[in-house]
Amino acid sequence: MPFYDSTASKVTIRNCTFARNRGVAYGAIYANSSGATVTNCLFTGNRSLRTDAVNRDYNGDLTVRNCAFEWIGGSIQAEAIFGRDYPTRLGNGVEIYGGCDGFTVSNCCFREVYDAGVTQQYNIPEKKGMERCDQKHVRYVDNVFERCNYSVEYFLTAKNGNPSLMEDFRIEDNIMLDAGYGFAEQRPDRDQAAHIKAWYCGERNRAKDYVIRRNAICLSIDMLTQTCSALRNADGSSSLPRYEDNVFVGREGDCLGEITDTAKPRVTYDAAAEAFVNSFGSGNRCLILPRSARGGIPFDMPALKAPVFPARDFSIADFGAKADGSKCTAAFAQAMDACAKAGG
């Protein structure tokens, strides 16, 4: 990887291009220091076995702003670890793995990301007992996500009563387009794409003061949103986010996804979707496109017909071509002309 920082000092990276880097764990930047800032940088074609652009582990803060990420990820993960019999290819744009106290990604563009555009995540080891690993003051603001498998992904697994939580978490003023399309269509798990993705688990995603506000959430190969948590806060309040003034765009009959604190079936995207989302907030709108609008095209388009070619052969040998090294230009031209006149 071109940049590795394991110190406790603050570091700023600006005005750089990170292209086609490969790594065992991290593709472009690994910043384990608190207070790292990445600004005005381009990341393209970076791949590793974990995070492919910007990663920071464990506690501290990270700021990424005014950056562009494209064609990120695709490396194959060792699946025996998870007991799977198919390969998963990884590749997050910006990731914090562990706790944080200040994580901001703003005014960035993410395009063709194999996994998540931005993510904070951690499975707290059971050996840590009641040790806190909170994810606080997270801001994903004013970004554009296009053709990422997940625009935003998050999870915080806290088992056996560990009180860790996400607090003061905002996803605001982003444009999210075509989740799961493009590069991510190669994935074997084609039923999980979503613009906002939280994996359901009975001991995951305790959250307080969590708001999803003023985003445009447009089209997905699977779900538009999945925000789930069965854990409650110490005061008994729900860990689910409040949805405010978002605009959803989807095809009639597609999957809206899940907003739930229990393992419930996914919600269909139909005329009832807007009322459902507003039961978790207010001011949200759900715009419904015709079912025939496909592949991110926001208008009706007739199905394409596959071409049919006649079962006819035109051998250049029949038009004077010889296998003796001589030029066959005239034979090619005559064979193509005869083919065209016969109708192909």
PDB file of N, CA, C and O in Angstrom, residues 77-84 123:
ATOM      1  N   GLN A  77     -12.265 -12.980  -0.723  1.00  0.00           N
ATOM      2  CA  GLN A  77     -12.048 -13.247   0.695  1.00  0.00           C
ATOM      3  C   GLN A  77     -12.027 -14.753   0.948  1.00  0.00           C
ATOM      4  O   GLN A  77     -12.692 -15.518   0.256  1.00  0.00           O
ATOM      5  N   ALA A  78     -11.232 -15.179   1.942  1.00  0.00           N
ATOM      6  CA  ALA A  78     -11.175 -16.592   2.318  1.00  0.00           C
ATOM      7  C   ALA A  78     -12.495 -16.991   2.979  1.00  0.00           C
ATOM      8  O   ALA A  78     -12.754 -16.645   4.124  1.00  0.00           O
ATOM      9  N   GLU A  79     -13.321 -17.726   2.282  1.00  0.00           N
ATOM     10  CA  GLU A  79     -14.676 -17.976   2.761  1.00  0.00           C
ATOM     11  C   GLU A  79     -14.782 -19.070   3.817  1.00  0.00           C
ATOM     12  O   GLU A  79     -15.799 -19.167   4.499  1.00  0.00           O
ATOM     13  N   ALA A  80     -13.757 -19.893   3.943  1.00  0.00           N
ATOM     14  CA  ALA A  80     -13.841 -20.951   4.960  1.00  0.00           C
ATOM     15  C   ALA A  80     -13.981 -20.365   6.361  1.00  0.00           C
ATOM     16  O   ALA A  80     -14.546 -20.989   7.258  1.00  0.00           O
ATOM     17  N   ILE A  81     -13.495 -19.136   6.555  1.00  0.00           N
ATOM     18  CA  ILE A  81     -13.614 -18.470   7.854  1.00  0.00           C
ATOM     19  C   ILE A  81     -15.072 -18.345   8.251  1.00  0.00           C
ATOM     20  O   ILE A  81     -15.439 -18.458   9.418  1.00  0.00           O
ATOM     21  N   PHE A  82     -15.929 -18.103   7.259  1.00  0.00           N
ATOM     22  CA  PHE A  82     -17.335 -17.845   7.525  1.00  0.00           C
ATOM     23  C   PHE A  82     -18.231 -19.043   7.199  1.00  0.00           C
ATOM     24  O   PHE A  82     -19.451 -18.952   7.274  1.00  0.00           O
ATOM     25  N   GLY A  83     -17.634 -20.173   6.821  1.00  0.00           N
ATOM     26  CA  GLY A  83     -18.415 -21.364   6.522  1.00  0.00           C
ATOM     27  C   GLY A  83     -19.236 -21.263   5.263  1.00  0.00           C
ATOM     28  O   GLY A  83     -20.233 -21.970   5.097  1.00  0.00           O
ATOM     29  N   ARG A  84     -18.824 -20.374   4.335  1.00  0.00           N
ATOM     30  CA  ARG A  84     -19.550 -20.214   3.078  1.00  0.00           C
ATOM     31  C   ARG A  84     -18.907 -21.077   2.003  1.00  0.00           C
ATOM     32  O   ARG A  84     -17.717 -21.357   2.027  1.00  0.00           O
ATOM     33  N   ASN A 123     -17.290  -6.141  15.019  1.00  0.00           N
ATOM     34  CA  ASN A 123     -17.814  -7.249  15.816  1.00  0.00           C
ATOM     35  C   ASN A 123     -16.955  -7.317  17.079  1.00  0.00           C
ATOM     36  O   ASN A 123     -15.796  -7.753  17.029  1.00  0.00           O
TER      37      ASN A 123
END
